[in-house]
PDB file of C-alpha atoms in Angstrom:
ATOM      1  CA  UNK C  29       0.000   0.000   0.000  1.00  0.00           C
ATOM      2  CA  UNK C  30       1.337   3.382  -1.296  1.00  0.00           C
ATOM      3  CA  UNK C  31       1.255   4.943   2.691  1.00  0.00           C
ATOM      4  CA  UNK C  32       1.126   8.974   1.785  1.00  0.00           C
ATOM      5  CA  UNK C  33      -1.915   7.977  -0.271  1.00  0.00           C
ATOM      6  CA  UNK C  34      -3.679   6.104   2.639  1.00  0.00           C
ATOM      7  CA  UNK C  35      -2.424   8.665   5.011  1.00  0.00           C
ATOM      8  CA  UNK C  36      -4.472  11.403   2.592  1.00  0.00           C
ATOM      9  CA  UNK C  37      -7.362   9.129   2.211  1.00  0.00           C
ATOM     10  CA  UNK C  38      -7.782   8.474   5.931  1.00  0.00           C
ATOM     11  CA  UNK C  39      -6.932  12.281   6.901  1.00  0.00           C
ATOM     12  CA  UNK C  40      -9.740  13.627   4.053  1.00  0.00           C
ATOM     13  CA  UNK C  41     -12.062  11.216   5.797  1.00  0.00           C
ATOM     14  CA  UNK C  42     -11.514  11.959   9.035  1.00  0.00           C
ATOM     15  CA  UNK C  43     -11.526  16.257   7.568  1.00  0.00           C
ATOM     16  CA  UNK C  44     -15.120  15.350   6.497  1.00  0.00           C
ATOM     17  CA  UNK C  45     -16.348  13.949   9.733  1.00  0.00           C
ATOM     18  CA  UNK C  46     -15.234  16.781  11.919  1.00  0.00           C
ATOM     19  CA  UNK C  47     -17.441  18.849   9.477  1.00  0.00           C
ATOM     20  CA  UNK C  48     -20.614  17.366   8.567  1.00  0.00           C
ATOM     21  CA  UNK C  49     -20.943  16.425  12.987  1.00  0.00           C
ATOM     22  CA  UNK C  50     -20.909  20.418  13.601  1.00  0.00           C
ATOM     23  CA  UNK C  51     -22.935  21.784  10.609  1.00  0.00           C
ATOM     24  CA  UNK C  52     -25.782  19.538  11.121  1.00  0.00           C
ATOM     25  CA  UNK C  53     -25.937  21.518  14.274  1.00  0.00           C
ATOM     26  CA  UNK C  54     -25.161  24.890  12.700  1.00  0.00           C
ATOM     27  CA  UNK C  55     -28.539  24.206  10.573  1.00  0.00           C
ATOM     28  CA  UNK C  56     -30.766  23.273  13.399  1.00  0.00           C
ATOM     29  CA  UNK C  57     -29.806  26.187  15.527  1.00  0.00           C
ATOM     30  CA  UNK C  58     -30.817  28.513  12.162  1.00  0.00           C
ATOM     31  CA  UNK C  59     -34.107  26.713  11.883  1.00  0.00           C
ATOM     32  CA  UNK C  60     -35.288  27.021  15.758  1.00  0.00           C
ATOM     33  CA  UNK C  61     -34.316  30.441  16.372  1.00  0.00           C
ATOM     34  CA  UNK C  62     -32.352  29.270  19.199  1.00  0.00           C
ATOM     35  CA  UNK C  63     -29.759  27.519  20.886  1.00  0.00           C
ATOM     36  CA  UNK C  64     -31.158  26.936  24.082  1.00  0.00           C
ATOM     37  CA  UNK C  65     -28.831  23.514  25.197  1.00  0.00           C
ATOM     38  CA  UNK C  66     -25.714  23.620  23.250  1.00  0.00           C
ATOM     39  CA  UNK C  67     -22.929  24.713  25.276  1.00  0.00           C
ATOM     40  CA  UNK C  68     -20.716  27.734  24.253  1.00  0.00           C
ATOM     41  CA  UNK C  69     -17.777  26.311  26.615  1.00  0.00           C
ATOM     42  CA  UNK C  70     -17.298  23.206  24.225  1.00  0.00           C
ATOM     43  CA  UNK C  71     -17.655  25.145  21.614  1.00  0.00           C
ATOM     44  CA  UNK C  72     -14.770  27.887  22.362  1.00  0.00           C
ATOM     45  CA  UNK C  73     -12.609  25.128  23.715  1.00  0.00           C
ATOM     46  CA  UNK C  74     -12.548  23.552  20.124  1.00  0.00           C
ATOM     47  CA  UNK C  75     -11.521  26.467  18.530  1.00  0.00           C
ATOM     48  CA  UNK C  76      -9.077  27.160  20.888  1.00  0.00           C
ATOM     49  CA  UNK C  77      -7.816  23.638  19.902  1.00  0.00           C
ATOM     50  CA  UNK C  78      -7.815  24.063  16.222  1.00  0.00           C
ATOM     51  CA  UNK C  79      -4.938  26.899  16.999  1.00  0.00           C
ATOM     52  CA  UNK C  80      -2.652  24.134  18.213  1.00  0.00           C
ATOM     53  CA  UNK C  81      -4.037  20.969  16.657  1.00  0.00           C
ATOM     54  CA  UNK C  82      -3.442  23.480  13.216  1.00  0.00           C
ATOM     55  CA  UNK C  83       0.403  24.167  13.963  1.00  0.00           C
ATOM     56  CA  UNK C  84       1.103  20.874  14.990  1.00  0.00           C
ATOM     57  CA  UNK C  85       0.089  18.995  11.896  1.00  0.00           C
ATOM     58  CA  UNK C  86       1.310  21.791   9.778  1.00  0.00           C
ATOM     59  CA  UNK C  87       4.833  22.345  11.117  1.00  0.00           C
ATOM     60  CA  UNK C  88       4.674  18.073  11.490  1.00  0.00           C
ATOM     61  CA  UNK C  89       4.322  17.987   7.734  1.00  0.00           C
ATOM     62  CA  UNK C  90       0.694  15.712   8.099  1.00  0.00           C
ATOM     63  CA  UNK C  91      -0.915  15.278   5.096  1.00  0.00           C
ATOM     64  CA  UNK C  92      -2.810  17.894   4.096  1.00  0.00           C
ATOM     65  CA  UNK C  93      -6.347  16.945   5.086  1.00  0.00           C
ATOM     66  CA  UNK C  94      -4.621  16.490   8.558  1.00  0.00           C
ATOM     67  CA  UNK C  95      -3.234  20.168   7.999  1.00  0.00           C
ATOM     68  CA  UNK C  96      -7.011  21.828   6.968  1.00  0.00           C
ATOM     69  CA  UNK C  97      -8.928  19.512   9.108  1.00  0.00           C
ATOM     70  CA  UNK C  98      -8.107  22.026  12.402  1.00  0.00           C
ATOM     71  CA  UNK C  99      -9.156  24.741  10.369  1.00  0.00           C
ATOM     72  CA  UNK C 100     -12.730  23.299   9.466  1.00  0.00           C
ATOM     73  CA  UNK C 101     -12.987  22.598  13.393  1.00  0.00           C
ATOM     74  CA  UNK C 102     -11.750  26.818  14.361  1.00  0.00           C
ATOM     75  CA  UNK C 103     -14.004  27.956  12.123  1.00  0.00           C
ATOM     76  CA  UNK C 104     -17.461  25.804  12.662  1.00  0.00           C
ATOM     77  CA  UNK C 105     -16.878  26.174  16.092  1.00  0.00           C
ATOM     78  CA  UNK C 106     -16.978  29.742  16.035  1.00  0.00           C
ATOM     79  CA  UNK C 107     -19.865  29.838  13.628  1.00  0.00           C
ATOM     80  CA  UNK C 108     -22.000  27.831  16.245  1.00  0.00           C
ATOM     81  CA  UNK C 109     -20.552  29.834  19.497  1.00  0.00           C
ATOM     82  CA  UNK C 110     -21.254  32.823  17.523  1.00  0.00           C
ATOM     83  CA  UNK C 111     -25.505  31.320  17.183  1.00  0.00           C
ATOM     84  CA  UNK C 112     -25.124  31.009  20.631  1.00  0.00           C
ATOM     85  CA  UNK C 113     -23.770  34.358  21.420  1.00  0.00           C
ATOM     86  CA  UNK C 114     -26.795  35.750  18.906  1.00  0.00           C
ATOM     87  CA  UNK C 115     -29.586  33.432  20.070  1.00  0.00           C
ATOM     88  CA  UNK C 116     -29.166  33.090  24.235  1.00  0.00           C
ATOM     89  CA  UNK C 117     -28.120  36.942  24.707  1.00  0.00           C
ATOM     90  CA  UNK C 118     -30.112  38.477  22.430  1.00  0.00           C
ATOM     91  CA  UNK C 119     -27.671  40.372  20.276  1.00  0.00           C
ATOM     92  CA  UNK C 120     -28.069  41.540  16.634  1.00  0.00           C
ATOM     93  CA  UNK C 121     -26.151  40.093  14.080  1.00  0.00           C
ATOM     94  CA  UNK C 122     -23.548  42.971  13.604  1.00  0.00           C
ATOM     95  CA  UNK C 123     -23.150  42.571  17.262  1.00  0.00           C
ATOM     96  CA  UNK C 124     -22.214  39.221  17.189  1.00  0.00           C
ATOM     97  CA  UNK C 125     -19.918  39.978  14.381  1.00  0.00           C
ATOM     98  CA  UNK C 126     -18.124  42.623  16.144  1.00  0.00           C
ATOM     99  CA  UNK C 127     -17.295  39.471  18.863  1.00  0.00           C
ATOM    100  CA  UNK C 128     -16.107  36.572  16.516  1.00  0.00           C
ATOM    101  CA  UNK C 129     -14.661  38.307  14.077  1.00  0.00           C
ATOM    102  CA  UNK C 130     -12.004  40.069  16.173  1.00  0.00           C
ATOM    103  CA  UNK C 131     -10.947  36.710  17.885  1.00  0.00           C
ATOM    104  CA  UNK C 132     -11.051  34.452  14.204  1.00  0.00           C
ATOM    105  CA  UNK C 133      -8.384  36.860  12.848  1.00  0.00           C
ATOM    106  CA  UNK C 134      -6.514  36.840  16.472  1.00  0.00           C
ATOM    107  CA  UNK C 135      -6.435  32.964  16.410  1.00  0.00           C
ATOM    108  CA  UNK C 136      -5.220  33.171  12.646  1.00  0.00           C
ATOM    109  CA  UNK C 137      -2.474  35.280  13.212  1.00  0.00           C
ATOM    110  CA  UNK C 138      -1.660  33.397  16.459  1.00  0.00           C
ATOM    111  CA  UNK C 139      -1.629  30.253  14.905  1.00  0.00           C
ATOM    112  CA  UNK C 140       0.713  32.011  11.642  1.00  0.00           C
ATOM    113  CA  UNK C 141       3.543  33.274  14.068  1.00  0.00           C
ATOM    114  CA  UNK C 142       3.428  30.100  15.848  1.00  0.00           C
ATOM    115  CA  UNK C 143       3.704  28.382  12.539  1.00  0.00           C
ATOM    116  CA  UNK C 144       6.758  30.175  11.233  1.00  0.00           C
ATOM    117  CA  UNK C 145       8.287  29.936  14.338  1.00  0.00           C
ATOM    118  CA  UNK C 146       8.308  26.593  15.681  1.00  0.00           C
ATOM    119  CA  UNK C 147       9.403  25.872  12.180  1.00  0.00           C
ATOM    120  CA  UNK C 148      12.631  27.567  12.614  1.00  0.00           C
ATOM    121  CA  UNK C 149      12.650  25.909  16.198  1.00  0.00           C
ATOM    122  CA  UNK C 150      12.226  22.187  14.645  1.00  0.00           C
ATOM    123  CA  UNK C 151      15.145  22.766  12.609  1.00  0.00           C
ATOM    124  CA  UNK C 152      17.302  23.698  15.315  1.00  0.00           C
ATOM    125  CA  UNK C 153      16.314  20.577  17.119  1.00  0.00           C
ATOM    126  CA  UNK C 154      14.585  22.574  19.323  1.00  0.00           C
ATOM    127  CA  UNK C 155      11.208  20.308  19.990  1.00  0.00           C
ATOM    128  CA  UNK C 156       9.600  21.061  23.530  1.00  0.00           C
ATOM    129  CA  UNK C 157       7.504  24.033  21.796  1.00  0.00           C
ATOM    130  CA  UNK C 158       6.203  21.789  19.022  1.00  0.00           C
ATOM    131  CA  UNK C 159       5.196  18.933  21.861  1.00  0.00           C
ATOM    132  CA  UNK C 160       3.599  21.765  23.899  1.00  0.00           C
ATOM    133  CA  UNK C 161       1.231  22.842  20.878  1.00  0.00           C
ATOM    134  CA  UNK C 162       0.018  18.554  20.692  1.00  0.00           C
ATOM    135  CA  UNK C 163      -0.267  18.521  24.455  1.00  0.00           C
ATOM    136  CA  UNK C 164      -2.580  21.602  24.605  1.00  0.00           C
ATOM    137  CA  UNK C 165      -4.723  20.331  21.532  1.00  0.00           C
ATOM    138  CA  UNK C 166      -5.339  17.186  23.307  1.00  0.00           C
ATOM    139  CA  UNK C 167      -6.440  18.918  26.299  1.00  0.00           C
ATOM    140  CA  UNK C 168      -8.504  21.662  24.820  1.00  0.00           C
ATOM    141  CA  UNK C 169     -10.554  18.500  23.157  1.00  0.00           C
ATOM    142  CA  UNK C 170     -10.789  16.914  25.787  1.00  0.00           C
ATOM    143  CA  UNK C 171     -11.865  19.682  27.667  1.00  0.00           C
ATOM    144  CA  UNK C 172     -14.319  20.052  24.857  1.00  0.00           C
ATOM    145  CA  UNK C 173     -15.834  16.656  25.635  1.00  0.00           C
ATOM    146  CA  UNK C 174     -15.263  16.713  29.441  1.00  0.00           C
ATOM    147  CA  UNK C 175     -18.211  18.947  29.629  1.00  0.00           C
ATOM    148  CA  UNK C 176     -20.772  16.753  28.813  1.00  0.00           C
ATOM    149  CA  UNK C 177     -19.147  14.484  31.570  1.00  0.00           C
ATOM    150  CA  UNK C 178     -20.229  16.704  34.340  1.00  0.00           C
ATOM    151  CA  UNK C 179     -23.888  16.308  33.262  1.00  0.00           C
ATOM    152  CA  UNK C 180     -23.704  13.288  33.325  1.00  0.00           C
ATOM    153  CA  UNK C 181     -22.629  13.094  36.861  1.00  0.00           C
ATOM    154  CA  UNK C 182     -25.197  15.706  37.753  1.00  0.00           C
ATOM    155  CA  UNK C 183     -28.329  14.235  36.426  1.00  0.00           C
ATOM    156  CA  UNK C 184     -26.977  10.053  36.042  1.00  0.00           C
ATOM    157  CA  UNK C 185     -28.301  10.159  32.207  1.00  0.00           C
ATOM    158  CA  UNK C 186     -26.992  10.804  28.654  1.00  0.00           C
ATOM    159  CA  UNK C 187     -30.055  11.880  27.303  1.00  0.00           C
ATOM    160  CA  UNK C 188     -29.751  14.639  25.496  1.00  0.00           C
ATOM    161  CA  UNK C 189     -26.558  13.967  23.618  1.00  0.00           C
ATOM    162  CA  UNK C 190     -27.200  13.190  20.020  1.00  0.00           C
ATOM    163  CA  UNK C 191     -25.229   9.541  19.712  1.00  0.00           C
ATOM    164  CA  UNK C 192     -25.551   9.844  16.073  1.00  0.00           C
ATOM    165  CA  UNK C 193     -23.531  12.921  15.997  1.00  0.00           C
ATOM    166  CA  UNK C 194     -21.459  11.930  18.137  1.00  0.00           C
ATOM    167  CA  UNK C 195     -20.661   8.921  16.512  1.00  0.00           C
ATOM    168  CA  UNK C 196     -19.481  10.649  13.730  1.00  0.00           C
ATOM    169  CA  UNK C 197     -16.993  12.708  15.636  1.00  0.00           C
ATOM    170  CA  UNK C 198     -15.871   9.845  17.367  1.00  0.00           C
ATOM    171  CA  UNK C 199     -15.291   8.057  13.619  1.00  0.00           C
ATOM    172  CA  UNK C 200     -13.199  11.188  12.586  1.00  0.00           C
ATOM    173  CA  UNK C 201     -10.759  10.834  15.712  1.00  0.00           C
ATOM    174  CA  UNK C 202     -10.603   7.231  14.636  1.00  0.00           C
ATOM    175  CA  UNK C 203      -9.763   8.164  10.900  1.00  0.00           C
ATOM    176  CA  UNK C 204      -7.396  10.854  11.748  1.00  0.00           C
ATOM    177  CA  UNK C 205      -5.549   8.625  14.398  1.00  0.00           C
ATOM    178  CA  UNK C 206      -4.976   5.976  11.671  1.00  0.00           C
ATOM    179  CA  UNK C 207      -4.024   8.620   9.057  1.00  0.00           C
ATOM    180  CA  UNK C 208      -1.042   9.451  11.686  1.00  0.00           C
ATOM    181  CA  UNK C 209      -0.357   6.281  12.264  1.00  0.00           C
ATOM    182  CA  UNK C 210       0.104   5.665   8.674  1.00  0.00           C
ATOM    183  CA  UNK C 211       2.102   8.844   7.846  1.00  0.00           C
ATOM    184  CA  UNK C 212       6.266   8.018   6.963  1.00  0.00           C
ATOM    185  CA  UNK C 213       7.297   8.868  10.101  1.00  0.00           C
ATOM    186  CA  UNK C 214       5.139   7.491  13.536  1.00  0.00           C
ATOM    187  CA  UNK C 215       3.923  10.617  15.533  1.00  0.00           C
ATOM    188  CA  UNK C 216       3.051   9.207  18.788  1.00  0.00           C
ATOM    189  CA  UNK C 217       1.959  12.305  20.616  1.00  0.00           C
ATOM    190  CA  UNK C 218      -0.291  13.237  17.043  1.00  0.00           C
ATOM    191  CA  UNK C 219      -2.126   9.568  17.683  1.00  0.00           C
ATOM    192  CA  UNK C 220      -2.259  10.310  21.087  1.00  0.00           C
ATOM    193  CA  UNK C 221      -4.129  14.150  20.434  1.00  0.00           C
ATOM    194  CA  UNK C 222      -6.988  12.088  18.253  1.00  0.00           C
ATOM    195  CA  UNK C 223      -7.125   9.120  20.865  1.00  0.00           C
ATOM    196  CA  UNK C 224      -7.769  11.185  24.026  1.00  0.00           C
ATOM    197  CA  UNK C 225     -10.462  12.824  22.793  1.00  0.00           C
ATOM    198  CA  UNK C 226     -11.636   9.211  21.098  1.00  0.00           C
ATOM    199  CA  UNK C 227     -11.157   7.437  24.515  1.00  0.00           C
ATOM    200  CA  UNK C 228     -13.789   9.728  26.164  1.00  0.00           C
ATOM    201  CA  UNK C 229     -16.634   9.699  23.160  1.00  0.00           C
ATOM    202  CA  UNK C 230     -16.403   5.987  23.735  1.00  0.00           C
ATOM    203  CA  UNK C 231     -16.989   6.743  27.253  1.00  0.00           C
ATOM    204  CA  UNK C 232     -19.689   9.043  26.631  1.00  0.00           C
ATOM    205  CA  UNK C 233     -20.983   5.693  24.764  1.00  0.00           C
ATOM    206  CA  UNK C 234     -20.352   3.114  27.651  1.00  0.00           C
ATOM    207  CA  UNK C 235     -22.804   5.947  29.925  1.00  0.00           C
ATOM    208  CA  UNK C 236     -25.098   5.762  27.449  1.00  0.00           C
ATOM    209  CA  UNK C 237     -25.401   2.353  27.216  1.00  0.00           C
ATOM    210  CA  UNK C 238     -25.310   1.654  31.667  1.00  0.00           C
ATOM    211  CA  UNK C 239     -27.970   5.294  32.079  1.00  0.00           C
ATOM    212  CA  UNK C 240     -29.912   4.816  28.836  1.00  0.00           C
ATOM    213  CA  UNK C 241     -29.854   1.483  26.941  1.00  0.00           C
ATOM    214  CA  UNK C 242     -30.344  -0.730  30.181  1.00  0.00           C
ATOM    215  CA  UNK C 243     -33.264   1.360  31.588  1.00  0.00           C
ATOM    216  CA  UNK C 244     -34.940   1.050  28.489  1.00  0.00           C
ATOM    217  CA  UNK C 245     -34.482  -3.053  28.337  1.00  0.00           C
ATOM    218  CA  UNK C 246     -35.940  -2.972  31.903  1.00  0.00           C
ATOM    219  CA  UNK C 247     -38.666  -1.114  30.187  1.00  0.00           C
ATOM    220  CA  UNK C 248     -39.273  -3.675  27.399  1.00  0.00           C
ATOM    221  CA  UNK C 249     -39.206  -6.439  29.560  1.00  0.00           C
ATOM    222  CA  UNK C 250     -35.978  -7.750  28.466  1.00  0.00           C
ATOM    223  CA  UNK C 251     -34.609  -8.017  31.647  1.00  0.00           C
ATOM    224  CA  UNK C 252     -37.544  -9.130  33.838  1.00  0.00           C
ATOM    225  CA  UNK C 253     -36.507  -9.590  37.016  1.00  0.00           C
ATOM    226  CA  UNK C 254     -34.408  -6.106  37.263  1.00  0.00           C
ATOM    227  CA  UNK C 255     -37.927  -4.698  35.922  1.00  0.00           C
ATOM    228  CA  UNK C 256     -39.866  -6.248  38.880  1.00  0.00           C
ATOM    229  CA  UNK C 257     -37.422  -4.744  41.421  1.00  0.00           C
ATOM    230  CA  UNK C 258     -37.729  -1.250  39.570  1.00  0.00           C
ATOM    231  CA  UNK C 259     -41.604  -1.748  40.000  1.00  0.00           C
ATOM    232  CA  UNK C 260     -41.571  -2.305  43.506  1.00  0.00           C
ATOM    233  CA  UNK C 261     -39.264   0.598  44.239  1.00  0.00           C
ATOM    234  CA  UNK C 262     -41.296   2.524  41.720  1.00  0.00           C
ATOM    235  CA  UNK C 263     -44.741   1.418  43.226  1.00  0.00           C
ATOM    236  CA  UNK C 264     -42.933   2.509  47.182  1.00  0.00           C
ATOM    237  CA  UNK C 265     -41.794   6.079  45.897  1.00  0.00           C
ATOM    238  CA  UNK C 266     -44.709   6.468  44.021  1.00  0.00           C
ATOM    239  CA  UNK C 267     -47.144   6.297  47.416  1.00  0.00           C
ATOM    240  CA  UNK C 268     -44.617   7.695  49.864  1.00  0.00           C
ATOM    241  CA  UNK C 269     -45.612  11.097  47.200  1.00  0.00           C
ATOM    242  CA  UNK C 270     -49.031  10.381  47.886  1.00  0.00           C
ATOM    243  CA  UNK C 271     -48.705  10.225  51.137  1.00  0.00           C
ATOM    244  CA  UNK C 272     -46.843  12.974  51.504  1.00  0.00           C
ATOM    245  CA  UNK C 273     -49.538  15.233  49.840  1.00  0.00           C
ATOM    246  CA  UNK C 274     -46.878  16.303  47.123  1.00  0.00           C
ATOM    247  CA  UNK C 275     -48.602  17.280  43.373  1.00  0.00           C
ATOM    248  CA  UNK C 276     -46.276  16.895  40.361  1.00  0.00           C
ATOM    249  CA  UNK C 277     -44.380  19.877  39.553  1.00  0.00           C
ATOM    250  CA  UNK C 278     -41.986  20.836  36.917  1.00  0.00           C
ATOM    251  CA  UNK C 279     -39.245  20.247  39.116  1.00  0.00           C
ATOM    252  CA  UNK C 280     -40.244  16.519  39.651  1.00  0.00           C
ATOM    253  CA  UNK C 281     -39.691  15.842  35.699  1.00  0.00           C
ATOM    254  CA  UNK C 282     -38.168  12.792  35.594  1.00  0.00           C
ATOM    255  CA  UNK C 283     -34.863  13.096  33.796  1.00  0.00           C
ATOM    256  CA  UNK C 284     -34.895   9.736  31.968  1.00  0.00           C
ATOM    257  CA  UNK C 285     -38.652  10.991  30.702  1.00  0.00           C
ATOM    258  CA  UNK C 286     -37.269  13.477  28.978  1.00  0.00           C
ATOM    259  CA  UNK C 287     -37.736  13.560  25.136  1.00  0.00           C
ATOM    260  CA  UNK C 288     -34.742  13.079  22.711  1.00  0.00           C
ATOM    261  CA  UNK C 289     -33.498  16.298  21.807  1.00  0.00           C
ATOM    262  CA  UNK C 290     -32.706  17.743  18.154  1.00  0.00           C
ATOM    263  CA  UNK C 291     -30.181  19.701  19.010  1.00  0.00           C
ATOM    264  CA  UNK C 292     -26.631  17.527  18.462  1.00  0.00           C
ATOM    265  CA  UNK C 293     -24.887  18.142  21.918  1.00  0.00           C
ATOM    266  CA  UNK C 294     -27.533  19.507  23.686  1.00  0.00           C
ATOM    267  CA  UNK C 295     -27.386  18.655  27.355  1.00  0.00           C
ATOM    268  CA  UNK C 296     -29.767  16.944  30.041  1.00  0.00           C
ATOM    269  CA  UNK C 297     -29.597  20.365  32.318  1.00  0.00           C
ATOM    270  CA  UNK C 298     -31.246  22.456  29.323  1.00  0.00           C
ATOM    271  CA  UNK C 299     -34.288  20.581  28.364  1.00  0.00           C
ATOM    272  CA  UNK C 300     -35.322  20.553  32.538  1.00  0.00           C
ATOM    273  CA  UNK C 301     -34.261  24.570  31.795  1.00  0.00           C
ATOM    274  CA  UNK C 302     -36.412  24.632  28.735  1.00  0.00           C
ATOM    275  CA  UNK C 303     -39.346  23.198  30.703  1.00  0.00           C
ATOM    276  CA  UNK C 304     -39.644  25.333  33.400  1.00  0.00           C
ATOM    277  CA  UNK C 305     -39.459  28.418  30.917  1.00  0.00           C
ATOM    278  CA  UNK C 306     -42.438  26.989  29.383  1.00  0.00           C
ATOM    279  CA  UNK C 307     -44.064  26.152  32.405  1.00  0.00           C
ATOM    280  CA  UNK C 308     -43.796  29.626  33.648  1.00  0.00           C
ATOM    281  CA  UNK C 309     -45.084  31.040  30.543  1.00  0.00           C
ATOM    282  CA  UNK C 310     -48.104  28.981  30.831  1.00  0.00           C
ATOM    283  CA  UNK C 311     -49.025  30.212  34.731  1.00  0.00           C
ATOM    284  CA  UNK C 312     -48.549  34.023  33.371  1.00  0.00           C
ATOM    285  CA  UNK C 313     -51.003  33.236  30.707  1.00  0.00           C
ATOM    286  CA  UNK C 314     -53.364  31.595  33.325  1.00  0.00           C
ATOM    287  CA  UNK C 315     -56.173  34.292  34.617  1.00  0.00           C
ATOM    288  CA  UNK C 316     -56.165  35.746  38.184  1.00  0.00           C
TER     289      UNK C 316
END
């Protein structure tokens, strides 16, 4: 196998990925009119990483879907955290631009000097700069990621988080790791930026699958017996509230109850958020 040529082929596939998993959410935001959910952290902290992730690969000689790839990521994440910036505070359009457009050409000619000058570095044998710029990609994805790992904590679910979309980031880490792997020379800390951020989608996945996918075979009746036990403990809580007097409010919305949500990494926290806002606007509405 000719290796630049499955090094390009890999790297354009993982390039395409990284893409189509942020625009997706990009058009959804546009169509709703808001972007009530989607965290502006995670999306900052990926185009902070593109900065590194971009000089890295460049001054690394990647391939070059490996050396546009970051640049796709800096500027779709700024798009979105730019919706999010227009749609949650209110702000006009020019506003918005007057934000983003300021730090996109700040991160571009960041990520130029850096460029220029860690080349002149690498040929002086100089590499601690060039392995600081892949440690702080690795960490600004994974910081990216990390977020949705507090919700999870917080509310014991996953629901919420688009798995499709999520998926298909996931794939593009895998693509991109094996398009470093199969570059001429073996980059270990370039497989190990992709695989960090890898490791913890598949994590995100192995929550899903112990706060999501076995509730729902309990549900089904696929696993009986835990079902019975979730009855009787269902059955005791429900009549303890009885007992107690309590009526259901919009802060006893069951979590796990809550409906998939369109928005591709929109978070467990918003759509009890969402909720009350709604709930609220119904009781104003309500006659004295």
């Amino acid at each position: 196998m000719d290796v630049p040529v499955a090094a390009n082929v890999l790297g354009t596939i993982g390039a395409i990925c990284w893409s189509i998993q942020l625009i997706p959410q990009i058009i959804i935001n546009y169509r709703r009119h808001h972007a009530i959910g989607l965290q502006p952290g995670m999306m900052i902290l990926w185009a902070c990483a593109g900065v590194p992730l971009g000089v890295y690969n460049i001054v690394q000689d990647f391939n070059i879907a490996l050396q546009v790839q970051p640049q796709i990521l800096t500027f779709l994440s700024l798009v979105t955290w730019m919706q999010c910036y227009y749609y949650q505070r209110g702000r006009i359009v020019l506003q918005s631009l007057v934000v983003v457009l300021p730090l996109a050409i700040f991160m571009a000619g960041i990520e130029v000097t850096l460029i220029f000058s860690l080349r002149i570095a690498y040929r002086r044998h100089i590499d601690w700069p060039l392995t600081l710029m892949g440690v702080l990609a690795a960490v600004f994805l994974a910081a990216g990621v990390l977020t949705h790992y507090v919700d999870i904590y917080v509310h014991r679910t996953v629901r919420g988080i688009s798995f499709l979309f999520v998926g298909i980031d996931a794939a593009g880490d895998l693509f991109s790791l094996i398009s470093v792997f199969f570059q001429p020379k073996l980059d270990v800390l370039g497989m190990v930026t992709y695989g960090v951020e890898l490791a913890l989608w598949l994590g995100v996945f192995g929550c899903g699958g112990y706060f999501n996918l076995l509730p729902w075979l309990k549900r089904k009746g696929y696993l009986r017996a835990a079902r019975k036990d979730e009855d009787v403990r269902t059955s005791a809580t429900a009549s303890e509230n009885e007992r107690a007097g309590g009526g259901a409010n919009v802060d006893d919305v069951m979590i796990q109850d809550l409906p998939s949500s369109t928005s591709v990494f929109r978070t467990p926290s918003s759509d009890v958020e969402l909720r009350r806002a709604r709930s609220a606007g119904a009781n104003r509405e309500q006659p004295i």
